[in-house]
Coordinates of C-alpha atoms and ligand atoms in Angstrom, one line a residue:
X1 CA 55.0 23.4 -59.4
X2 CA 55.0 26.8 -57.4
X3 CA 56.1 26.4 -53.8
X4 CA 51.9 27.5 -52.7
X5 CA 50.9 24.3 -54.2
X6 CA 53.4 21.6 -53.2
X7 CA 52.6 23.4 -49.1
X8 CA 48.4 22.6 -49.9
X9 CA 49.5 19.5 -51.2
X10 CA 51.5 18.7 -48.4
X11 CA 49.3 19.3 -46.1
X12 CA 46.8 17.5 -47.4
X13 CA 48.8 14.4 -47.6
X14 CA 49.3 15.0 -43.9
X15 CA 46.1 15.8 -43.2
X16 CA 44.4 12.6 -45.1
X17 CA 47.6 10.1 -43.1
X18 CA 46.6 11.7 -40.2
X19 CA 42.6 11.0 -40.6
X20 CA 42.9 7.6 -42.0
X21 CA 45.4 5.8 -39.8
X22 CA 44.1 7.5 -35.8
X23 CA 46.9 6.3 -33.4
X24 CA 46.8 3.0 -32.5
X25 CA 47.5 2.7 -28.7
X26 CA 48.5 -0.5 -27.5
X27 CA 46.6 -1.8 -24.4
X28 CA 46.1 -5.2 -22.8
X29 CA 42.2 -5.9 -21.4
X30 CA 43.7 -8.4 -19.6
X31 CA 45.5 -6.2 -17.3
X32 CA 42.4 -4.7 -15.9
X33 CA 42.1 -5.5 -12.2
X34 CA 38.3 -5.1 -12.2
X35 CA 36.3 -5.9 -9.1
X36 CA 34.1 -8.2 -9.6
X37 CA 36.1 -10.1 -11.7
X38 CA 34.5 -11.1 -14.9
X39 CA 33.6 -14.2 -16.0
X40 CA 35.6 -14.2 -19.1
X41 CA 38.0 -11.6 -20.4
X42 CA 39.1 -11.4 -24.3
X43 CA 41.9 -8.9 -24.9
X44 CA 42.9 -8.3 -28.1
X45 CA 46.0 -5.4 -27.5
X46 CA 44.7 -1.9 -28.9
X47 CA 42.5 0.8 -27.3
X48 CA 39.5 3.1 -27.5
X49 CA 39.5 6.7 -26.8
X50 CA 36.2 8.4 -25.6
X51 CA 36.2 11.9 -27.0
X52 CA 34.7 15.2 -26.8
X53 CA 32.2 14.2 -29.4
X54 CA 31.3 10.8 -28.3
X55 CA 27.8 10.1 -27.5
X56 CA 26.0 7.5 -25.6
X57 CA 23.3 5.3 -28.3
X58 CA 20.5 3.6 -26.9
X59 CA 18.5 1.4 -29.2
X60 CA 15.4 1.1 -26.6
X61 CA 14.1 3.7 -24.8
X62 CA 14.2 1.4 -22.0
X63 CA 18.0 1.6 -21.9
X64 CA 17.5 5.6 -21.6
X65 CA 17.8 5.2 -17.5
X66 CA 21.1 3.4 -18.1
X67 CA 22.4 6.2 -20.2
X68 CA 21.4 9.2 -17.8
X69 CA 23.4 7.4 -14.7
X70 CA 25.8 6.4 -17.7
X71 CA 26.2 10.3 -18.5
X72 CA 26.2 11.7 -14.9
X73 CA 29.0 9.5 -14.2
X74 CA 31.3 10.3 -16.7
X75 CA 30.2 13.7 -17.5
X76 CA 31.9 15.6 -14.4
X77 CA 35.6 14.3 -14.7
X78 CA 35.9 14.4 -18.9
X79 CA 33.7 17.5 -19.3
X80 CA 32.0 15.8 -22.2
X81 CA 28.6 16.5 -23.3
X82 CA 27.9 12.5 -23.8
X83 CA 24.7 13.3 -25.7
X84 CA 21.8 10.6 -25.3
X85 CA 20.5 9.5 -28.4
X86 CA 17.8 6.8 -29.6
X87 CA 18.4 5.3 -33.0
X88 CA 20.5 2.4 -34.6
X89 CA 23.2 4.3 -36.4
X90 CA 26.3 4.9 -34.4
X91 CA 29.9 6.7 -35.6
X92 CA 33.6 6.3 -33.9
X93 CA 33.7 7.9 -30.3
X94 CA 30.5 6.8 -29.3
X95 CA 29.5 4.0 -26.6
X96 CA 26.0 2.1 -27.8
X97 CA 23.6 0.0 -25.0
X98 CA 21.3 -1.9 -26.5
X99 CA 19.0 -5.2 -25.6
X100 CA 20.0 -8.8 -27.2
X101 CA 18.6 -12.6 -26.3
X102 CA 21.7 -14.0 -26.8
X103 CA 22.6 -12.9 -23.4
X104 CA 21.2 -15.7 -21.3
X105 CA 21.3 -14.7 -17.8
X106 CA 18.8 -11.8 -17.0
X107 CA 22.0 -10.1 -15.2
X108 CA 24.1 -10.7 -17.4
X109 CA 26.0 -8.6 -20.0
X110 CA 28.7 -8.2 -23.0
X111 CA 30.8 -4.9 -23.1
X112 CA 32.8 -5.1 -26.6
X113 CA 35.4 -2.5 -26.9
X114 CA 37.0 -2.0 -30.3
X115 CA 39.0 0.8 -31.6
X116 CA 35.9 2.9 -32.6
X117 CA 33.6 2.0 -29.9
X118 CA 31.9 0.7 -26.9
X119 CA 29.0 -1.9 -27.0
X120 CA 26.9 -3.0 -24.2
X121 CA 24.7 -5.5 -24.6
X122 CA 22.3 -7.1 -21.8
X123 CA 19.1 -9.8 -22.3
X124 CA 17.6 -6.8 -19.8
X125 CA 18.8 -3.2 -18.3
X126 CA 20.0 -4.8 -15.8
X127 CA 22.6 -6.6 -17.5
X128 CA 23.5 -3.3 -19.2
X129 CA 23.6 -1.4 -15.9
X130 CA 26.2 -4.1 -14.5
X131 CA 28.5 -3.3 -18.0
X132 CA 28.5 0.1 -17.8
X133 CA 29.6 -0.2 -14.3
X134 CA 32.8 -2.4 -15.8
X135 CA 33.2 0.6 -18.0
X136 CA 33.7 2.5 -15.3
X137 CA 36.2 0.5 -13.4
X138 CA 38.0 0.0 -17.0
X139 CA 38.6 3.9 -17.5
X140 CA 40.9 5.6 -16.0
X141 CA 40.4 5.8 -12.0
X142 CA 40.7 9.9 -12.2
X143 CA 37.1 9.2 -13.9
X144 CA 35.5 9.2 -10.2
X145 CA 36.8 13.1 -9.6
X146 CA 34.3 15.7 -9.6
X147 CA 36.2 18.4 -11.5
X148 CA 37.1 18.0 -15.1
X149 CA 40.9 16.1 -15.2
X150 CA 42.5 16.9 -18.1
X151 CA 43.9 13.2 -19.5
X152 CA 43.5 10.9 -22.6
X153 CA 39.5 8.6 -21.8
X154 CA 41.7 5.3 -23.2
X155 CA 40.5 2.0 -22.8
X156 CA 41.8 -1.5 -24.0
X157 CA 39.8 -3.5 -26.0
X158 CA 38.4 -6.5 -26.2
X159 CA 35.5 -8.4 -25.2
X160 CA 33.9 -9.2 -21.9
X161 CA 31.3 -11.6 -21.1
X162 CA 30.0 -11.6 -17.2
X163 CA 27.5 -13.0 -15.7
X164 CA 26.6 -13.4 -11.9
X165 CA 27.2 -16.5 -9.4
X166 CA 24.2 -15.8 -7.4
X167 CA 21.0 -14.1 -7.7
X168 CA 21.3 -12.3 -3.8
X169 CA 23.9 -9.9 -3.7
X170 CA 23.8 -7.6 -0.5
X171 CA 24.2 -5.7 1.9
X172 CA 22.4 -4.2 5.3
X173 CA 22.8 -1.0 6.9
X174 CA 21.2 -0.7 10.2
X175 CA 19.7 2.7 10.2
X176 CA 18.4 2.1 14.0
X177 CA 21.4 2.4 16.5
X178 CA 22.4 5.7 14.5
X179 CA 20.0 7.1 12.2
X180 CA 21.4 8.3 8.5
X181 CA 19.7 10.7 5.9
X182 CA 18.3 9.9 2.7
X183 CA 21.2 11.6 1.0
X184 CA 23.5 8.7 3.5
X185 CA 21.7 5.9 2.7
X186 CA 21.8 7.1 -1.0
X187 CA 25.4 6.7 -1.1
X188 CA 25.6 3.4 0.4
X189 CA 23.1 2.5 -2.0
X190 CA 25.3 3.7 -4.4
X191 CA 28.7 1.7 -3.2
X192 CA 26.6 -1.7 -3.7
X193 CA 25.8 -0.4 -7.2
X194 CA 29.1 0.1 -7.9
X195 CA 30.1 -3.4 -7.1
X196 CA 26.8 -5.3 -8.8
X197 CA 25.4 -6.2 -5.8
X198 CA 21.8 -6.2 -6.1
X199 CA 19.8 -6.2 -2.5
X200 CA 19.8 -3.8 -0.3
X201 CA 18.8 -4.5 3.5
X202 CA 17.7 -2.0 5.6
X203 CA 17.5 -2.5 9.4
X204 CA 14.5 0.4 10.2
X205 CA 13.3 -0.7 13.6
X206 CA 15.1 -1.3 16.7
X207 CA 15.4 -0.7 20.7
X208 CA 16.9 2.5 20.3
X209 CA 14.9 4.1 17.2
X210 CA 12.0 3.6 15.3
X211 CA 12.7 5.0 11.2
X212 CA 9.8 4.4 9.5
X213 CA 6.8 6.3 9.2
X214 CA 3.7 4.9 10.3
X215 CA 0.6 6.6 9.3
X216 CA -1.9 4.5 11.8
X217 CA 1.0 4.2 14.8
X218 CA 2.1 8.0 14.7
X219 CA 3.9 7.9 17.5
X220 CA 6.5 5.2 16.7
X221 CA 8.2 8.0 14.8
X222 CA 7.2 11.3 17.0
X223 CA 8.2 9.1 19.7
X224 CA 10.4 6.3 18.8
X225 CA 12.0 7.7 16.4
X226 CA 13.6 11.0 18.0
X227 CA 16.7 8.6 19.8
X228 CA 19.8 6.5 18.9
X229 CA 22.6 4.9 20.5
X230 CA 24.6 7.3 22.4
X231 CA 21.7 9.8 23.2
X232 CA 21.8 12.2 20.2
X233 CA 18.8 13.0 18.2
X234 CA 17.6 9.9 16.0
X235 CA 15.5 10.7 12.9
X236 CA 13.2 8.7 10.5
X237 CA 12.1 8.6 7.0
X238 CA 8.4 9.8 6.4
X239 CA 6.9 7.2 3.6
X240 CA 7.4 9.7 0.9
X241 CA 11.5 9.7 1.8
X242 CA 11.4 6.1 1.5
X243 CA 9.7 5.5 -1.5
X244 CA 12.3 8.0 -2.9
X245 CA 15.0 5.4 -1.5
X246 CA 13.1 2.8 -3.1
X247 CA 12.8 4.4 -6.5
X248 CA 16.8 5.3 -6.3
X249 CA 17.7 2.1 -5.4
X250 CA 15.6 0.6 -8.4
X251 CA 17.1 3.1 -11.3
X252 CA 20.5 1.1 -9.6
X253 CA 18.8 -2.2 -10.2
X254 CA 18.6 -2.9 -6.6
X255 CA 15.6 -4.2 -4.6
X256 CA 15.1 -3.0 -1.2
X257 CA 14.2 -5.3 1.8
X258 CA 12.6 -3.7 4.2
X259 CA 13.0 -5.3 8.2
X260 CA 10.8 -4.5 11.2
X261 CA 12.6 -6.7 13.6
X262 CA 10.1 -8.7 15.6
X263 CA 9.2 -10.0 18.0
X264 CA 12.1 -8.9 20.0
X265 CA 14.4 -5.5 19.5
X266 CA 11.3 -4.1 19.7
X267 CA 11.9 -1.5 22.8
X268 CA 11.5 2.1 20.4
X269 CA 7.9 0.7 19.8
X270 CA 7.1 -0.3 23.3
X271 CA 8.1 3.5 24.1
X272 CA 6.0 4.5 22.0
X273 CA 2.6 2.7 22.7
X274 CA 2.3 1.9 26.2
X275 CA -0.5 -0.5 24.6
X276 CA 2.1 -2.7 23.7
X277 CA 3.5 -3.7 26.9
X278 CA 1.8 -6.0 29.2
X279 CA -0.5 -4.4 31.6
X280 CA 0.1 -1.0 29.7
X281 CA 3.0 -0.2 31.6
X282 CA 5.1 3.1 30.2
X283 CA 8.4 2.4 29.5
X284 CA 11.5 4.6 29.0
X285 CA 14.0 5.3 25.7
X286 CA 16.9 2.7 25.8
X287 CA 20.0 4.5 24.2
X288 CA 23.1 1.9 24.8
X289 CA 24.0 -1.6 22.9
X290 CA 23.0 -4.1 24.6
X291 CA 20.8 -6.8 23.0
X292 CA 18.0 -9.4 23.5
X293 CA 15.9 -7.3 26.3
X294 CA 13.0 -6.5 24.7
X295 CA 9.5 -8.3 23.5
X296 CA 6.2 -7.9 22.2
X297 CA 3.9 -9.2 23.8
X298 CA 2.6 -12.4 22.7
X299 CA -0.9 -13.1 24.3
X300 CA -2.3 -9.6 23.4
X301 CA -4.5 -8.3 20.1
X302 CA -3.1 -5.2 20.3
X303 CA 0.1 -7.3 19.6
X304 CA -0.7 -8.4 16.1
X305 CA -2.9 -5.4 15.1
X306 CA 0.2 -3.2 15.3
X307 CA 2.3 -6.1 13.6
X308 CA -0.3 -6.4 10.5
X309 CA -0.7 -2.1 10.0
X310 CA 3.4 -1.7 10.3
X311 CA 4.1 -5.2 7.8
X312 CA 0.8 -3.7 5.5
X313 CA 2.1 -0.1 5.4
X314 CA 5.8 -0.4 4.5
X315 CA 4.7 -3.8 2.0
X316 CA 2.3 -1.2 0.2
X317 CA 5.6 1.0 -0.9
X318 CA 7.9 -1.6 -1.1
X319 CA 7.9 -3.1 -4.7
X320 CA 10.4 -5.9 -3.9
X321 CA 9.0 -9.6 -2.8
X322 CA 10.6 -10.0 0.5
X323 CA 9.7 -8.5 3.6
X324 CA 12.3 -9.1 6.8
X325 CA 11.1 -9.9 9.9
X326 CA 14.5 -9.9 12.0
X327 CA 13.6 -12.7 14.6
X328 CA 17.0 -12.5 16.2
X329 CA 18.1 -12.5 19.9
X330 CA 14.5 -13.5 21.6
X331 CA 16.3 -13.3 25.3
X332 CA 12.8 -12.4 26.7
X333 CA 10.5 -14.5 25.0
X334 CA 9.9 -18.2 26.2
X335 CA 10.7 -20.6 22.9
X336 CA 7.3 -21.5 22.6
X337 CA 5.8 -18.2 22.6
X338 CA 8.6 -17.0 19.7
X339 CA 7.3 -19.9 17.8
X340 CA 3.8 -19.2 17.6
X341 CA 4.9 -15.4 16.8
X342 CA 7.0 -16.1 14.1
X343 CA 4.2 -18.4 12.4
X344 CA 1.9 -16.0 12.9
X345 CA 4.3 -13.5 11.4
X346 CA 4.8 -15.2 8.4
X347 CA 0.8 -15.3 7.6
X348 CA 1.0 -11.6 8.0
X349 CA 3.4 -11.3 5.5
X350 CA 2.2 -13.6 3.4
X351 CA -0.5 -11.6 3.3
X352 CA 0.8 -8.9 2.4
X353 CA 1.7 -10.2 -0.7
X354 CA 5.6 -10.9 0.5
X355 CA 7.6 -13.2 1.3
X356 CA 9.6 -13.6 4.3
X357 CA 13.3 -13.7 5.6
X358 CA 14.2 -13.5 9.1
X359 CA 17.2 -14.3 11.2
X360 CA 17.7 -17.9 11.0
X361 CA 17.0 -18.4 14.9
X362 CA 13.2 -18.0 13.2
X363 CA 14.0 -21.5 11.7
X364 CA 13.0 -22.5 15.1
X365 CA 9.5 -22.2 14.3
X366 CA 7.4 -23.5 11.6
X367 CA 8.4 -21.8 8.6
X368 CA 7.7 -22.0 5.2
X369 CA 9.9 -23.2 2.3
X370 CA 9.2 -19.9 1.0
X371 CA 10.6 -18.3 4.0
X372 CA 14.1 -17.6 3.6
X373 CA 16.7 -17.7 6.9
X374 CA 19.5 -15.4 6.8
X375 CA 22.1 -17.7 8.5
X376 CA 24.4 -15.5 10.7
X377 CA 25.6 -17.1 14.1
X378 CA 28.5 -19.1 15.2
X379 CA 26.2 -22.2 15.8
X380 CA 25.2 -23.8 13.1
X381 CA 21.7 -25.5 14.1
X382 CA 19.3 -22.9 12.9
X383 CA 20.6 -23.4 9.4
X384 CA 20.5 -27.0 9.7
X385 CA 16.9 -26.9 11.3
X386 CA 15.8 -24.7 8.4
X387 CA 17.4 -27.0 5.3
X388 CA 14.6 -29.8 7.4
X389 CA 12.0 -27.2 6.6
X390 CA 13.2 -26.7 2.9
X391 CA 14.0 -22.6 3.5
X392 CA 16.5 -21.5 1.3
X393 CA 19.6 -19.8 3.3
X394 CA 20.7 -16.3 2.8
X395 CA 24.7 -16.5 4.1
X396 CA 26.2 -13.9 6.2
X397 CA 28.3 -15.4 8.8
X398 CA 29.3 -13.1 11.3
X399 CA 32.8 -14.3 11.5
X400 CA 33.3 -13.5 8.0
X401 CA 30.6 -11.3 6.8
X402 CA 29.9 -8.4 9.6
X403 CA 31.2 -5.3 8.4
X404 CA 30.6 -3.5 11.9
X405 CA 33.2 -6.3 13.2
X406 CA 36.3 -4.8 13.9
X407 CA 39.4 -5.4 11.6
X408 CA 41.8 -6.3 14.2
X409 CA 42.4 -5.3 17.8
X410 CA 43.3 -2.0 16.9
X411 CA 40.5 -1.0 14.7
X412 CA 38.9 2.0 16.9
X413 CA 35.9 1.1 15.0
X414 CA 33.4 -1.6 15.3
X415 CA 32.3 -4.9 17.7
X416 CA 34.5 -8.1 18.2
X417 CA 31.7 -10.5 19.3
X418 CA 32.7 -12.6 16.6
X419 CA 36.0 -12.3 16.5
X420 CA 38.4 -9.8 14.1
X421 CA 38.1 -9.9 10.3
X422 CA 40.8 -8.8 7.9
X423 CA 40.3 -8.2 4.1
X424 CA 41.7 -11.6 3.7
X425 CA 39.2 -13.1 6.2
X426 CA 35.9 -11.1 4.9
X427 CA 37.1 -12.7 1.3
X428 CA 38.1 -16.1 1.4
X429 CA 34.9 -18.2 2.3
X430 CA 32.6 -19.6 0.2
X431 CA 29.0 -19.0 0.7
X432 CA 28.0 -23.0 -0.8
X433 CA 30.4 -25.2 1.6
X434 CA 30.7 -22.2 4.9
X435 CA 28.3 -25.0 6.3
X436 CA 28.8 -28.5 6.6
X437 CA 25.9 -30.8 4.5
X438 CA 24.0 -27.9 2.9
X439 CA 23.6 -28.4 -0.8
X440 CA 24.6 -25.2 -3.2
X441 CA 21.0 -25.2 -4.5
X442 CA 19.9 -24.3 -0.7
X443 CA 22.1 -21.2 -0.9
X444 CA 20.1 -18.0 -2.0
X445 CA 23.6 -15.7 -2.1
X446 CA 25.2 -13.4 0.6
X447 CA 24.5 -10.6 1.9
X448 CA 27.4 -8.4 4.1
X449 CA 25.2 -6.6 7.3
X450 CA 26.4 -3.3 9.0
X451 CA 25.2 -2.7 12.2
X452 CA 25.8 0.6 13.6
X453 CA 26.4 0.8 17.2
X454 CA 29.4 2.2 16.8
X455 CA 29.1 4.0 13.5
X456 CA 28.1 7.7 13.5
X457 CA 28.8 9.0 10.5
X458 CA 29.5 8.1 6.7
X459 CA 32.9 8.4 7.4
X460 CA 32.7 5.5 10.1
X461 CA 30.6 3.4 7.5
X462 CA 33.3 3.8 4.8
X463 CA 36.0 2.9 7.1
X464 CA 34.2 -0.5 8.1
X465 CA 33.2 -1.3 4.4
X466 CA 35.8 -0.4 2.2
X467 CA 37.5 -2.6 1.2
X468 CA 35.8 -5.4 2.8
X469 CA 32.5 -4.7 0.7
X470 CA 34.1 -5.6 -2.4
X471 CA 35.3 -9.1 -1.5
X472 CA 31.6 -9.9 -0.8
X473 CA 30.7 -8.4 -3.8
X474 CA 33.2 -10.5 -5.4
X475 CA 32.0 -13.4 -3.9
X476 CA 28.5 -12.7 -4.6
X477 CA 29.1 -12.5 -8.4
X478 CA 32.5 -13.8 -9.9
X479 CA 32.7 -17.7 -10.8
X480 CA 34.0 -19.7 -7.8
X481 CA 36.9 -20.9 -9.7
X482 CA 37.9 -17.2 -10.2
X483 CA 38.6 -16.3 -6.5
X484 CA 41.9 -16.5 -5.4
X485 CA 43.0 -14.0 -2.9
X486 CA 46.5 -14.1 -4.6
X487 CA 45.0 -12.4 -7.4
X488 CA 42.3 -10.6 -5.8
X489 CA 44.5 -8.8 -3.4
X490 CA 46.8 -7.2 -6.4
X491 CA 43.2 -6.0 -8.2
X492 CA 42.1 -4.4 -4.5
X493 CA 45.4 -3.1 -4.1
X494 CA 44.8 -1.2 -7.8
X495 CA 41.1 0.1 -6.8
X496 CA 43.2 2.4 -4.3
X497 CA 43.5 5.1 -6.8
X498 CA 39.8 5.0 -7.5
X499 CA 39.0 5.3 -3.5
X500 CA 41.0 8.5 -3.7
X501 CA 39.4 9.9 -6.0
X502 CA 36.3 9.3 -4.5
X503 CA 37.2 10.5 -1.3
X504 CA 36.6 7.5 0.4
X505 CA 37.5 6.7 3.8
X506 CA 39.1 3.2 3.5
X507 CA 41.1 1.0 5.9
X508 CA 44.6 0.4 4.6
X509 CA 44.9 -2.7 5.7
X510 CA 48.2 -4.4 5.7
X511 CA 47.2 -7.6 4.0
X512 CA 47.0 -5.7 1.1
X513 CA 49.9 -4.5 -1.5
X514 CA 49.0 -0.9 -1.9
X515 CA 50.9 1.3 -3.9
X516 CA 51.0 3.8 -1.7
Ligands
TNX1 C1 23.9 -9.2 16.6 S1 23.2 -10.2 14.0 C2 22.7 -8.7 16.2 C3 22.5 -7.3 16.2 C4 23.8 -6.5 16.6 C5 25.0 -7.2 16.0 C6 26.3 -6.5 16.2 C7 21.8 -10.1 14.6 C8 20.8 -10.8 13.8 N1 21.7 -9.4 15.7 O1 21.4 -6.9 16.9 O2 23.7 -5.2 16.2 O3 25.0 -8.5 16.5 O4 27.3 -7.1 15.5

């Protein structure tokens, strides 16, 4: 044989080894630290690498909203094209979200990784949304950069089968005592995402600003809405901003929840209509912290008017079924005038189509089973006096679950009414016994608030959440038997990376074993 043909030959030999057998690259699933932890993890050693030509399958074009986040995600770090396609055929590289009954829960999800390629399969999109967001976490954590990183997209394989604990997942953010843009509220939107939470609460009205527009009470925004705490400019969201919330929120498969806190923290609006205040006195802006000053007033028309236009407006572009109330910190109102204000309330809002949370303190009143009290104080009687009315309770204890409550004494951050709360703290409770003699059946889920008193910026709002917000979110959706702080600390510790390369503005808090 000439020397030509034994080098083709060769070659080809080489060539054929080298197609046939792809490196095998051992990796263990198990090892993963994700955040919420999965129900149940099945490793079985290898690993899948997403190329240059992978693409993302969708076998319904409902998924196709899933693969566009799915591709904006993961396009800026790897550089890859990630092509969306609709059909049933798939080849190696490629990641494929489809639809399947055999997923029970309607949140829940398989991700099956094998050498060739990823899987996601949910009973809805919502269940496929919540995989690709453990895709995420599972790659590599330089996947959150927003330049192309030059490494190897290897992931173990295995199988994963998650499913949430409870069907309220959230958190608040009040955008009152400082006012944040769309684009602000976007991303916060987007950390709850991240972490499969599922609710997101936002706090528009309060004594120092008024958000929302209002198209038959201009003034609650030309007036109301130009403070905050502090004295700086306030702002508001006109209804076509918020429906864009809304609808951004929804792609992310969470609901929004609207509040207008009534009847007290109500001062912004008082300022604004002098209509509103008994004997039509004019009042001034408030721009400090205290609470509990301010009323409606009970005895008036005017009163319930303004209460039925503001619940009708924002009900009318909210899709969601619950409508917030507030109902917390009545100083000012006698108990048997917040009584008849809250039932009333809820008729309004029932109305409207919604139905109702409040504070707990509105548990006081006659409430509805339908009603649902967010339990949040150190007493416990409101919870217990809304169990008697069969309301379900939403959980955020402000000893545990306040994100605006300050770490520890040195946290320049943040309130201390309630105490401080390390990571440790904000993680091990448990939303079903927190209370004594309240069945797990009366629980609806949690939901971590941040009040903003003392947050002015996103960088303040990272600092109080992260990491905190990913011990509710664990809470919220891993098995109960699953969360152990001894395990859960080592995961947070690994999720450092991956706030780095988001830029995020965490605490460091010494309870946890960083790396770094
Ligand atoms: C209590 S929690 C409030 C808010 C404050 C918060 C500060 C609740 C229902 N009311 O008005 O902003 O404490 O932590």
């Amino acid at each position: 044989m000439n020397k030509a043909i034994t080098k083709i030959l060769l070659i080809c030999i080489i060539a054929i080894g080298w197609i046939g057998c792809k490196k095998r690259v051992p990796m263990d699933l198990s090892q993963s630290n994700l955040i919420p932890i999965p129900n149940e993890i099945i490793a079985d050693g290898y690993s899948f690498e997403l190329i240059n030509s992978s693409r993302i399958i969708i076998t319904s074009p409902s998924l196709r909203n899933n693969a566009i986040l799915l591709q904006k995600q993961i396009h800026p770090a790897t550089g890859f094209a990630l092509p969306i396609v609709e059909q049933n055929k798939n080849k190696d590289g490629d990641i494929v979200l489809s639809l399947s009954d055999k997923i029970t829960n309607k949140e829940g999800y398989q991700l099956k990784i094998t050498e060739n390629n990823i899987h996601i399969i949910g009973k809805t999109s919502s269940g496929v949304f919540y995989g690709i967001q453990t895709l995420r976490q599972l790659l590599p954590p330089t996947i959150e950069k927003k330049i192309i990183q030059n490494i190897e997209w290897r992931i173990p394989t295995g199988t994963i089968n998650d499913a949430p604990r409870y069907i309220y997942r959230g958190a608040m953010l009040d955008v009152a005592r400082h006012f944040f843009t769309v684009k602000e509220v976007k991303e916060y939107i987007d950390y709850l995402a991240t972490y499969k939470m599922n609710y997101f609460h936002i706090h528009l009205t309060d004594d120092q600003g008024w958000r929302i527009e209002i198209k038959s009470w201009p003034n609650l925004t030309k007036i109301g809405g130009q403070t905050e705490v502090g004295g700086t400019p306030g702002g508001y969201y006109t209804q076509e901003q918020y429906k864009d919330i809304v609808k951004y929120a929804a792609l992310r498969n969470i609901t929004v929840v609207p509040e207008f806190d009534i009847p007290g923290h109500i001062h912004a609006a008082l300022v604004s209509y002098k209509e509103l205040n008994p004997n039509n006195e004019k009042k001034e802006h408030y721009t400090g912290t205290k609470v509990g000053f301010s009323t409606l007033t009970i005895n008036k028309d005017t009163t319930y008017k303004f209460v039925d236009d503001v619940i009708g407006e924002i009900a009318a572009i909210t899709p969601g079924e619950y409508f917030h109330i507030g109902g917390d910190e009545t100083h000012v109102t006698s108990k048997e005038d917040y009584k008849y204000f809250i039932k009333r309330a809820q008729k309004i809002v029932t109305s409207h189509n919604k139905k109702m949370i409040g504070w707990a303190d509105i548990a006081e009143a006659d409430i509805s089973p339908n009603t649902i009290a967010q339990f949040w104080k150190v007493e416990t009687h409101s919870a217990k006096l809304a169990i008697e009315k069969k309301a379900k309770l939403l959980m955020s204890p402000a000893a545990k679950a306040y994100m605006d409550i300050q770490y520890d004494s040195i946290c320049p951050l943040g309130l201390h009414w309630a105490g401080y709360t390390e990571v440790d703290d904000a993680y091990q409770w448990d939303p079903d016994t927190f209370l004594p003699n309240i069945n797990k059946d009366d629980i609806i889920g949690i939901e971590a608030p941040l009040w903003s008193e003392t947050m002015k910026s996103m960088d303040d709002v990272q600092y109080m959440i992260f990491p905190r917000l990913l011990g509710y979110a664990e809470i919220g959706w891993s098995t109960k038997g699953q969360q152990k702080w001894e395990s859960y600390k080592h995961r947070l510790a690994a999720q450092q990376e991956r706030f780095e390369a988001m830029e995020l503005n965490y605490y460091a808090s010494p309870e946890v074993p960083w790396k770094d």
